[in-house]
Structure formats: structure tokens, C-alpha cells
């Protein structure tokens, strides 16, 4: 599973595919078994309403990602029925990664988006609960390369030509 910021606009994600992705939440752990996350599915017809209120590629602002014509055509907006706290955040992390792994298994890709206009999305999508995270889903078109680094090297991702490089701390530096 890798974060994609550009998608094949010809590949639409169906409601059934989004439901299959969200369905992993019926089987994963939940801190204190509170099961407080709720999901708003956004398909191609509504997706353009979301674009102006999300921000992708914060470390590469000069690129203005996604490039025109490569915007995601589907989203899963993750909300919570209770106030955000450390337990909700634990559930959010487990849920987001599980859904992205399911999407990858299905031949799709995605990205977790934490930079978004909460009030705008709440109003536009008529959400009953505050959004915590937006997950874009689609067929990624990017060439992504992992680059092993030491723990004190820069973690900032970057692009050279058409390749998106993602620095990852090597195993020996992760283990304490």
C-alpha cells in the first residue's frame, strides 16, 4: 500500500467497491470496542464537490497536486460518533490502514488526507458527525519508489521526473 496523489480518471470506483472497502471495519479491532467510526461514501458525481476542500502533497506545494485530470473520483470520509480522543485516533489508524490494504487487494489505490476544510465538507456532504479523515480511492497512476534512509535523514518525500520518492527509515534504525 502506497499513497497515490494522481489517479486514472477513466477508472470509476463503484458503490459496491467502496462498500467492500468499508466492510473491513466490521472485522477489525476497536479500542474499548467503542466502534464509533462512521463512513460517508462519495462517488464520481459528488467527487468534484470535495476537490476544492482537500489538499494533497503538502511537502510539494509547488506541484499543486493532484495534477489536473488526475483527481480522485471516489472518497471515503471517516467521521466519529463521539469526540476525538486517543482511543478514536487508534481506531482511525487501524481503520484507515485496513481500508487502504483492502483497496490495494482489489487493485485500487488511495491516500489518507488530513488536510481538509472540516466545516465545508460537513455542510456539502450533509454529515451528521464531524469528519476526521478523508480517504481518496481510485486507480493510481504514479510511479512510487521507496528509498531507505537513516533515522536522522530527511523524511520529506520528493519527486524527480515522474517518480515519487518516499524515504523510509531502515529496519535497524527502527528497532530499539
mmCIF file with all atom_site columns, C-alpha atoms in Angstrom:
data_model
loop_
_atom_site.group_PDB
_atom_site.id
_atom_site.type_symbol
_atom_site.label_atom_id
_atom_site.label_alt_id
_atom_site.label_comp_id
_atom_site.label_asym_id
_atom_site.label_entity_id
_atom_site.label_seq_id
_atom_site.pdbx_PDB_ins_code
_atom_site.Cartn_x
_atom_site.Cartn_y
_atom_site.Cartn_z
_atom_site.occupancy
_atom_site.B_iso_or_equiv
_atom_site.pdbx_formal_charge
_atom_site.auth_seq_id
_atom_site.auth_comp_id
_atom_site.auth_asym_id
_atom_site.auth_atom_id
_atom_site.pdbx_PDB_model_num
ATOM 1   C CA . UNK A 1 1   ? 0.000   0.000  0.000   1.00 0.00 ? 1   UNK A CA 1
ATOM 2   C CA . UNK A 1 2   ? 1.436   3.346  -1.087  1.00 0.00 ? 2   UNK A CA 1
ATOM 3   C CA . UNK A 1 3   ? -0.155  6.803  -1.034  1.00 0.00 ? 3   UNK A CA 1
ATOM 4   C CA . UNK A 1 4   ? -1.173  7.916  -4.520  1.00 0.00 ? 4   UNK A CA 1
ATOM 5   C CA . UNK A 1 5   ? -1.831  11.557 -5.380  1.00 0.00 ? 5   UNK A CA 1
ATOM 6   C CA . UNK A 1 6   ? -2.802  11.015 -9.018  1.00 0.00 ? 6   UNK A CA 1
ATOM 7   C CA . UNK A 1 7   ? -5.471  8.689  -10.445 1.00 0.00 ? 7   UNK A CA 1
ATOM 8   C CA . UNK A 1 8   ? -6.736  7.335  -13.748 1.00 0.00 ? 8   UNK A CA 1
ATOM 9   C CA . UNK A 1 9   ? -9.876  9.419  -14.273 1.00 0.00 ? 9   UNK A CA 1
ATOM 10  C CA . UNK A 1 10  ? -11.343 6.783  -16.607 1.00 0.00 ? 10  UNK A CA 1
ATOM 11  C CA . UNK A 1 11  ? -11.499 4.196  -13.795 1.00 0.00 ? 11  UNK A CA 1
ATOM 12  C CA . UNK A 1 12  ? -14.636 4.816  -11.763 1.00 0.00 ? 12  UNK A CA 1
ATOM 13  C CA . UNK A 1 13  ? -14.974 3.223  -8.337  1.00 0.00 ? 13  UNK A CA 1
ATOM 14  C CA . UNK A 1 14  ? -18.389 1.666  -7.823  1.00 0.00 ? 14  UNK A CA 1
ATOM 15  C CA . UNK A 1 15  ? -20.565 1.942  -4.740  1.00 0.00 ? 15  UNK A CA 1
ATOM 16  C CA . UNK A 1 16  ? -20.155 -1.795 -4.245  1.00 0.00 ? 16  UNK A CA 1
ATOM 17  C CA . UNK A 1 17  ? -16.339 -1.448 -4.284  1.00 0.00 ? 17  UNK A CA 1
ATOM 18  C CA . UNK A 1 18  ? -16.499 1.332  -1.691  1.00 0.00 ? 18  UNK A CA 1
ATOM 19  C CA . UNK A 1 19  ? -18.804 -0.812 0.442   1.00 0.00 ? 19  UNK A CA 1
ATOM 20  C CA . UNK A 1 20  ? -16.349 -3.750 0.215   1.00 0.00 ? 20  UNK A CA 1
ATOM 21  C CA . UNK A 1 21  ? -13.548 -1.461 1.376   1.00 0.00 ? 21  UNK A CA 1
ATOM 22  C CA . UNK A 1 22  ? -15.554 -0.094 4.323   1.00 0.00 ? 22  UNK A CA 1
ATOM 23  C CA . UNK A 1 23  ? -16.729 -3.606 5.215   1.00 0.00 ? 23  UNK A CA 1
ATOM 24  C CA . UNK A 1 24  ? -13.296 -4.373 6.724   1.00 0.00 ? 24  UNK A CA 1
ATOM 25  C CA . UNK A 1 25  ? -14.442 -2.225 9.655   1.00 0.00 ? 25  UNK A CA 1
ATOM 26  C CA . UNK A 1 26  ? -16.919 -4.926 10.662  1.00 0.00 ? 26  UNK A CA 1
ATOM 27  C CA . UNK A 1 27  ? -13.991 -7.243 11.447  1.00 0.00 ? 27  UNK A CA 1
ATOM 28  C CA . UNK A 1 28  ? -11.115 -5.154 12.790  1.00 0.00 ? 28  UNK A CA 1
ATOM 29  C CA . UNK A 1 29  ? -10.173 -4.279 16.381  1.00 0.00 ? 29  UNK A CA 1
ATOM 30  C CA . UNK A 1 30  ? -11.694 -1.223 18.018  1.00 0.00 ? 30  UNK A CA 1
ATOM 31  C CA . UNK A 1 31  ? -10.201 0.402  21.128  1.00 0.00 ? 31  UNK A CA 1
ATOM 32  C CA . UNK A 1 32  ? -12.548 -0.355 24.031  1.00 0.00 ? 32  UNK A CA 1
ATOM 33  C CA . UNK A 1 33  ? -14.800 -1.895 21.340  1.00 0.00 ? 33  UNK A CA 1
ATOM 34  C CA . UNK A 1 34  ? -16.466 1.502  21.008  1.00 0.00 ? 34  UNK A CA 1
ATOM 35  C CA . UNK A 1 35  ? -16.970 1.155  17.215  1.00 0.00 ? 35  UNK A CA 1
ATOM 36  C CA . UNK A 1 36  ? -17.560 4.897  16.862  1.00 0.00 ? 36  UNK A CA 1
ATOM 37  C CA . UNK A 1 37  ? -16.392 5.428  13.286  1.00 0.00 ? 37  UNK A CA 1
ATOM 38  C CA . UNK A 1 38  ? -18.913 6.136  10.531  1.00 0.00 ? 38  UNK A CA 1
ATOM 39  C CA . UNK A 1 39  ? -18.267 6.434  6.817   1.00 0.00 ? 39  UNK A CA 1
ATOM 40  C CA . UNK A 1 40  ? -19.663 8.670  4.089   1.00 0.00 ? 40  UNK A CA 1
ATOM 41  C CA . UNK A 1 41  ? -19.112 7.216  0.622   1.00 0.00 ? 41  UNK A CA 1
ATOM 42  C CA . UNK A 1 42  ? -18.500 9.722  -2.165  1.00 0.00 ? 42  UNK A CA 1
ATOM 43  C CA . UNK A 1 43  ? -18.638 8.604  -5.789  1.00 0.00 ? 43  UNK A CA 1
ATOM 44  C CA . UNK A 1 44  ? -17.744 10.256 -9.092  1.00 0.00 ? 44  UNK A CA 1
ATOM 45  C CA . UNK A 1 45  ? -20.791 12.533 -9.326  1.00 0.00 ? 45  UNK A CA 1
ATOM 46  C CA . UNK A 1 46  ? -20.111 14.084 -5.893  1.00 0.00 ? 46  UNK A CA 1
ATOM 47  C CA . UNK A 1 47  ? -16.299 13.933 -6.000  1.00 0.00 ? 47  UNK A CA 1
ATOM 48  C CA . UNK A 1 48  ? -15.871 17.363 -7.667  1.00 0.00 ? 48  UNK A CA 1
ATOM 49  C CA . UNK A 1 49  ? -17.650 18.902 -4.671  1.00 0.00 ? 49  UNK A CA 1
ATOM 50  C CA . UNK A 1 50  ? -14.869 17.570 -2.439  1.00 0.00 ? 50  UNK A CA 1
ATOM 51  C CA . UNK A 1 51  ? -11.817 18.644 -4.554  1.00 0.00 ? 51  UNK A CA 1
ATOM 52  C CA . UNK A 1 52  ? -11.746 22.325 -3.557  1.00 0.00 ? 52  UNK A CA 1
ATOM 53  C CA . UNK A 1 53  ? -11.749 21.411 0.137   1.00 0.00 ? 53  UNK A CA 1
ATOM 54  C CA . UNK A 1 54  ? -8.846  18.942 0.285   1.00 0.00 ? 54  UNK A CA 1
ATOM 55  C CA . UNK A 1 55  ? -5.093  19.422 -0.038  1.00 0.00 ? 55  UNK A CA 1
ATOM 56  C CA . UNK A 1 56  ? -2.706  16.761 -1.350  1.00 0.00 ? 56  UNK A CA 1
ATOM 57  C CA . UNK A 1 57  ? 1.092   16.784 -1.414  1.00 0.00 ? 57  UNK A CA 1
ATOM 58  C CA . UNK A 1 58  ? 1.757   19.236 1.404   1.00 0.00 ? 58  UNK A CA 1
ATOM 59  C CA . UNK A 1 59  ? 5.511   18.668 1.098   1.00 0.00 ? 59  UNK A CA 1
ATOM 60  C CA . UNK A 1 60  ? 5.366   19.572 -2.611  1.00 0.00 ? 60  UNK A CA 1
ATOM 61  C CA . UNK A 1 61  ? 3.216   22.726 -2.711  1.00 0.00 ? 61  UNK A CA 1
ATOM 62  C CA . UNK A 1 62  ? 4.869   23.933 -5.909  1.00 0.00 ? 62  UNK A CA 1
ATOM 63  C CA . UNK A 1 63  ? 3.342   20.993 -7.819  1.00 0.00 ? 63  UNK A CA 1
ATOM 64  C CA . UNK A 1 64  ? -0.272  21.788 -6.861  1.00 0.00 ? 64  UNK A CA 1
ATOM 65  C CA . UNK A 1 65  ? -1.232  18.106 -6.618  1.00 0.00 ? 65  UNK A CA 1
ATOM 66  C CA . UNK A 1 66  ? -3.171  16.354 -7.933  1.00 0.00 ? 66  UNK A CA 1
ATOM 67  C CA . UNK A 1 67  ? -2.453  17.433 -11.489 1.00 0.00 ? 67  UNK A CA 1
ATOM 68  C CA . UNK A 1 68  ? -5.491  18.462 -13.498 1.00 0.00 ? 68  UNK A CA 1
ATOM 69  C CA . UNK A 1 69  ? -7.259  15.392 -14.881 1.00 0.00 ? 69  UNK A CA 1
ATOM 70  C CA . UNK A 1 70  ? -5.789  13.049 -12.225 1.00 0.00 ? 70  UNK A CA 1
ATOM 71  C CA . UNK A 1 71  ? -8.095  13.929 -9.342  1.00 0.00 ? 71  UNK A CA 1
ATOM 72  C CA . UNK A 1 72  ? -9.531  11.069 -7.280  1.00 0.00 ? 72  UNK A CA 1
ATOM 73  C CA . UNK A 1 73  ? -13.036 10.053 -8.373  1.00 0.00 ? 73  UNK A CA 1
ATOM 74  C CA . UNK A 1 74  ? -14.115 8.482  -5.067  1.00 0.00 ? 74  UNK A CA 1
ATOM 75  C CA . UNK A 1 75  ? -13.675 9.219  -1.369  1.00 0.00 ? 75  UNK A CA 1
ATOM 76  C CA . UNK A 1 76  ? -14.436 7.675  1.979   1.00 0.00 ? 76  UNK A CA 1
ATOM 77  C CA . UNK A 1 77  ? -14.992 10.367 4.588   1.00 0.00 ? 77  UNK A CA 1
ATOM 78  C CA . UNK A 1 78  ? -14.381 8.946  8.060   1.00 0.00 ? 78  UNK A CA 1
ATOM 79  C CA . UNK A 1 79  ? -16.385 10.504 10.903  1.00 0.00 ? 79  UNK A CA 1
ATOM 80  C CA . UNK A 1 80  ? -16.825 9.754  14.598  1.00 0.00 ? 80  UNK A CA 1
ATOM 81  C CA . UNK A 1 81  ? -19.980 9.495  16.695  1.00 0.00 ? 81  UNK A CA 1
ATOM 82  C CA . UNK A 1 82  ? -18.014 10.676 19.760  1.00 0.00 ? 82  UNK A CA 1
ATOM 83  C CA . UNK A 1 83  ? -15.452 13.400 20.440  1.00 0.00 ? 83  UNK A CA 1
ATOM 84  C CA . UNK A 1 84  ? -12.000 12.680 19.116  1.00 0.00 ? 84  UNK A CA 1
ATOM 85  C CA . UNK A 1 85  ? -9.588  11.324 21.714  1.00 0.00 ? 85  UNK A CA 1
ATOM 86  C CA . UNK A 1 86  ? -6.646  8.933  21.760  1.00 0.00 ? 86  UNK A CA 1
ATOM 87  C CA . UNK A 1 87  ? -8.949  5.896  21.515  1.00 0.00 ? 87  UNK A CA 1
ATOM 88  C CA . UNK A 1 88  ? -10.760 7.311  18.490  1.00 0.00 ? 88  UNK A CA 1
ATOM 89  C CA . UNK A 1 89  ? -7.385  8.075  16.914  1.00 0.00 ? 89  UNK A CA 1
ATOM 90  C CA . UNK A 1 90  ? -6.268  4.476  17.485  1.00 0.00 ? 90  UNK A CA 1
ATOM 91  C CA . UNK A 1 91  ? -9.425  3.233  15.765  1.00 0.00 ? 91  UNK A CA 1
ATOM 92  C CA . UNK A 1 92  ? -8.926  5.728  12.950  1.00 0.00 ? 92  UNK A CA 1
ATOM 93  C CA . UNK A 1 93  ? -5.406  4.484  12.237  1.00 0.00 ? 93  UNK A CA 1
ATOM 94  C CA . UNK A 1 94  ? -6.429  0.820  12.275  1.00 0.00 ? 94  UNK A CA 1
ATOM 95  C CA . UNK A 1 95  ? -9.450  1.550  10.090  1.00 0.00 ? 95  UNK A CA 1
ATOM 96  C CA . UNK A 1 96  ? -7.649  3.704  7.516   1.00 0.00 ? 96  UNK A CA 1
ATOM 97  C CA . UNK A 1 97  ? -4.790  1.263  7.004   1.00 0.00 ? 97  UNK A CA 1
ATOM 98  C CA . UNK A 1 98  ? -7.143  -1.719 6.848   1.00 0.00 ? 98  UNK A CA 1
ATOM 99  C CA . UNK A 1 99  ? -9.292  0.009  4.210   1.00 0.00 ? 99  UNK A CA 1
ATOM 100 C CA . UNK A 1 100 ? -6.261  1.003  2.139   1.00 0.00 ? 100 UNK A CA 1
ATOM 101 C CA . UNK A 1 101 ? -4.938  -2.559 2.270   1.00 0.00 ? 101 UNK A CA 1
ATOM 102 C CA . UNK A 1 102 ? -8.341  -3.823 1.102   1.00 0.00 ? 102 UNK A CA 1
ATOM 103 C CA . UNK A 1 103 ? -8.335  -1.300 -1.740  1.00 0.00 ? 103 UNK A CA 1
ATOM 104 C CA . UNK A 1 104 ? -4.856  -2.482 -2.762  1.00 0.00 ? 104 UNK A CA 1
ATOM 105 C CA . UNK A 1 105 ? -6.038  -6.099 -2.665  1.00 0.00 ? 105 UNK A CA 1
ATOM 106 C CA . UNK A 1 106 ? -8.840  -5.060 -5.036  1.00 0.00 ? 106 UNK A CA 1
ATOM 107 C CA . UNK A 1 107 ? -6.390  -3.460 -7.499  1.00 0.00 ? 107 UNK A CA 1
ATOM 108 C CA . UNK A 1 108 ? -7.128  0.093  -6.331  1.00 0.00 ? 108 UNK A CA 1
ATOM 109 C CA . UNK A 1 109 ? -5.053  2.669  -4.505  1.00 0.00 ? 109 UNK A CA 1
ATOM 110 C CA . UNK A 1 110 ? -5.658  5.517  -2.114  1.00 0.00 ? 110 UNK A CA 1
ATOM 111 C CA . UNK A 1 111 ? -4.319  8.167  0.198   1.00 0.00 ? 111 UNK A CA 1
ATOM 112 C CA . UNK A 1 112 ? -5.264  9.421  3.655   1.00 0.00 ? 112 UNK A CA 1
ATOM 113 C CA . UNK A 1 113 ? -5.963  13.146 3.583   1.00 0.00 ? 113 UNK A CA 1
ATOM 114 C CA . UNK A 1 114 ? -5.770  15.018 6.852   1.00 0.00 ? 114 UNK A CA 1
ATOM 115 C CA . UNK A 1 115 ? -5.667  18.496 5.275   1.00 0.00 ? 115 UNK A CA 1
ATOM 116 C CA . UNK A 1 116 ? -9.249  19.446 4.524   1.00 0.00 ? 116 UNK A CA 1
ATOM 117 C CA . UNK A 1 117 ? -11.865 22.066 5.340   1.00 0.00 ? 117 UNK A CA 1
ATOM 118 C CA . UNK A 1 118 ? -13.957 20.391 8.046   1.00 0.00 ? 118 UNK A CA 1
ATOM 119 C CA . UNK A 1 119 ? -16.853 22.832 8.024   1.00 0.00 ? 119 UNK A CA 1
ATOM 120 C CA . UNK A 1 120 ? -17.144 22.870 4.226   1.00 0.00 ? 120 UNK A CA 1
ATOM 121 C CA . UNK A 1 121 ? -17.198 19.070 3.962   1.00 0.00 ? 121 UNK A CA 1
ATOM 122 C CA . UNK A 1 122 ? -19.688 18.788 6.818   1.00 0.00 ? 122 UNK A CA 1
ATOM 123 C CA . UNK A 1 123 ? -22.050 21.160 5.024   1.00 0.00 ? 123 UNK A CA 1
ATOM 124 C CA . UNK A 1 124 ? -21.552 19.932 1.435   1.00 0.00 ? 124 UNK A CA 1
ATOM 125 C CA . UNK A 1 125 ? -21.845 16.236 2.317   1.00 0.00 ? 125 UNK A CA 1
ATOM 126 C CA . UNK A 1 126 ? -24.554 16.821 4.937   1.00 0.00 ? 126 UNK A CA 1
ATOM 127 C CA . UNK A 1 127 ? -22.590 14.947 7.594   1.00 0.00 ? 127 UNK A CA 1
ATOM 128 C CA . UNK A 1 128 ? -24.176 14.201 10.955  1.00 0.00 ? 128 UNK A CA 1
ATOM 129 C CA . UNK A 1 129 ? -20.780 13.694 12.584  1.00 0.00 ? 129 UNK A CA 1
ATOM 130 C CA . UNK A 1 130 ? -17.509 15.634 12.304  1.00 0.00 ? 130 UNK A CA 1
ATOM 131 C CA . UNK A 1 131 ? -15.084 14.318 9.668   1.00 0.00 ? 131 UNK A CA 1
ATOM 132 C CA . UNK A 1 132 ? -11.737 13.070 10.981  1.00 0.00 ? 132 UNK A CA 1
ATOM 133 C CA . UNK A 1 133 ? -10.118 11.898 7.753   1.00 0.00 ? 133 UNK A CA 1
ATOM 134 C CA . UNK A 1 134 ? -10.752 11.784 4.023   1.00 0.00 ? 134 UNK A CA 1
ATOM 135 C CA . UNK A 1 135 ? -9.516  8.775  2.071   1.00 0.00 ? 135 UNK A CA 1
ATOM 136 C CA . UNK A 1 136 ? -9.250  9.117  -1.697  1.00 0.00 ? 136 UNK A CA 1
ATOM 137 C CA . UNK A 1 137 ? -9.775  5.884  -3.636  1.00 0.00 ? 137 UNK A CA 1
ATOM 138 C CA . UNK A 1 138 ? -9.025  5.168  -7.289  1.00 0.00 ? 138 UNK A CA 1
ATOM 139 C CA . UNK A 1 139 ? -6.628  3.517  -9.688  1.00 0.00 ? 139 UNK A CA 1
ATOM 140 C CA . UNK A 1 140 ? -3.267  5.165  -9.026  1.00 0.00 ? 140 UNK A CA 1
ATOM 141 C CA . UNK A 1 141 ? -1.129  6.241  -11.972 1.00 0.00 ? 141 UNK A CA 1
ATOM 142 C CA . UNK A 1 142 ? 2.033   7.262  -10.142 1.00 0.00 ? 142 UNK A CA 1
ATOM 143 C CA . UNK A 1 143 ? 5.428   5.603  -10.124 1.00 0.00 ? 143 UNK A CA 1
ATOM 144 C CA . UNK A 1 144 ? 6.348   5.379  -6.432  1.00 0.00 ? 144 UNK A CA 1
ATOM 145 C CA . UNK A 1 145 ? 9.769   4.337  -5.145  1.00 0.00 ? 145 UNK A CA 1
ATOM 146 C CA . UNK A 1 146 ? 10.722  3.708  -1.513  1.00 0.00 ? 146 UNK A CA 1
ATOM 147 C CA . UNK A 1 147 ? 14.175  4.974  -0.510  1.00 0.00 ? 147 UNK A CA 1
ATOM 148 C CA . UNK A 1 148 ? 15.861  3.562  2.589   1.00 0.00 ? 148 UNK A CA 1
ATOM 149 C CA . UNK A 1 149 ? 17.261  6.213  4.924   1.00 0.00 ? 149 UNK A CA 1
ATOM 150 C CA . UNK A 1 150 ? 18.889  6.509  8.326   1.00 0.00 ? 150 UNK A CA 1
ATOM 151 C CA . UNK A 1 151 ? 16.728  7.753  11.190  1.00 0.00 ? 151 UNK A CA 1
ATOM 152 C CA . UNK A 1 152 ? 18.287  11.243 11.158  1.00 0.00 ? 152 UNK A CA 1
ATOM 153 C CA . UNK A 1 153 ? 17.971  11.832 7.414   1.00 0.00 ? 153 UNK A CA 1
ATOM 154 C CA . UNK A 1 154 ? 15.158  13.866 5.906   1.00 0.00 ? 154 UNK A CA 1
ATOM 155 C CA . UNK A 1 155 ? 11.786  12.105 5.841   1.00 0.00 ? 155 UNK A CA 1
ATOM 156 C CA . UNK A 1 156 ? 10.332  14.526 3.269   1.00 0.00 ? 156 UNK A CA 1
ATOM 157 C CA . UNK A 1 157 ? 9.057   12.877 0.106   1.00 0.00 ? 157 UNK A CA 1
ATOM 158 C CA . UNK A 1 158 ? 10.109  14.342 -3.226  1.00 0.00 ? 158 UNK A CA 1
ATOM 159 C CA . UNK A 1 159 ? 9.779   13.912 -6.975  1.00 0.00 ? 159 UNK A CA 1
ATOM 160 C CA . UNK A 1 160 ? 12.372  13.551 -9.696  1.00 0.00 ? 160 UNK A CA 1
ATOM 161 C CA . UNK A 1 161 ? 10.948  13.489 -13.199 1.00 0.00 ? 161 UNK A CA 1
ATOM 162 C CA . UNK A 1 162 ? 7.865   11.275 -12.970 1.00 0.00 ? 162 UNK A CA 1
ATOM 163 C CA . UNK A 1 163 ? 8.919   9.248  -9.908  1.00 0.00 ? 163 UNK A CA 1
ATOM 164 C CA . UNK A 1 164 ? 7.628   9.958  -6.411  1.00 0.00 ? 164 UNK A CA 1
ATOM 165 C CA . UNK A 1 165 ? 10.297  9.033  -3.833  1.00 0.00 ? 165 UNK A CA 1
ATOM 166 C CA . UNK A 1 166 ? 9.271   8.145  -0.280  1.00 0.00 ? 166 UNK A CA 1
ATOM 167 C CA . UNK A 1 167 ? 12.088  7.967  2.299   1.00 0.00 ? 167 UNK A CA 1
ATOM 168 C CA . UNK A 1 168 ? 11.602  5.168  4.851   1.00 0.00 ? 168 UNK A CA 1
ATOM 169 C CA . UNK A 1 169 ? 13.771  4.620  7.934   1.00 0.00 ? 169 UNK A CA 1
ATOM 170 C CA . UNK A 1 170 ? 15.690  1.348  7.634   1.00 0.00 ? 170 UNK A CA 1
ATOM 171 C CA . UNK A 1 171 ? 14.807  -1.589 9.874   1.00 0.00 ? 171 UNK A CA 1
ATOM 172 C CA . UNK A 1 172 ? 17.956  -1.457 12.021  1.00 0.00 ? 172 UNK A CA 1
ATOM 173 C CA . UNK A 1 173 ? 17.142  2.146  12.980  1.00 0.00 ? 173 UNK A CA 1
ATOM 174 C CA . UNK A 1 174 ? 13.526  1.290  13.823  1.00 0.00 ? 174 UNK A CA 1
ATOM 175 C CA . UNK A 1 175 ? 14.410  -1.399 16.342  1.00 0.00 ? 175 UNK A CA 1
ATOM 176 C CA . UNK A 1 176 ? 15.467  -0.137 19.775  1.00 0.00 ? 176 UNK A CA 1
#
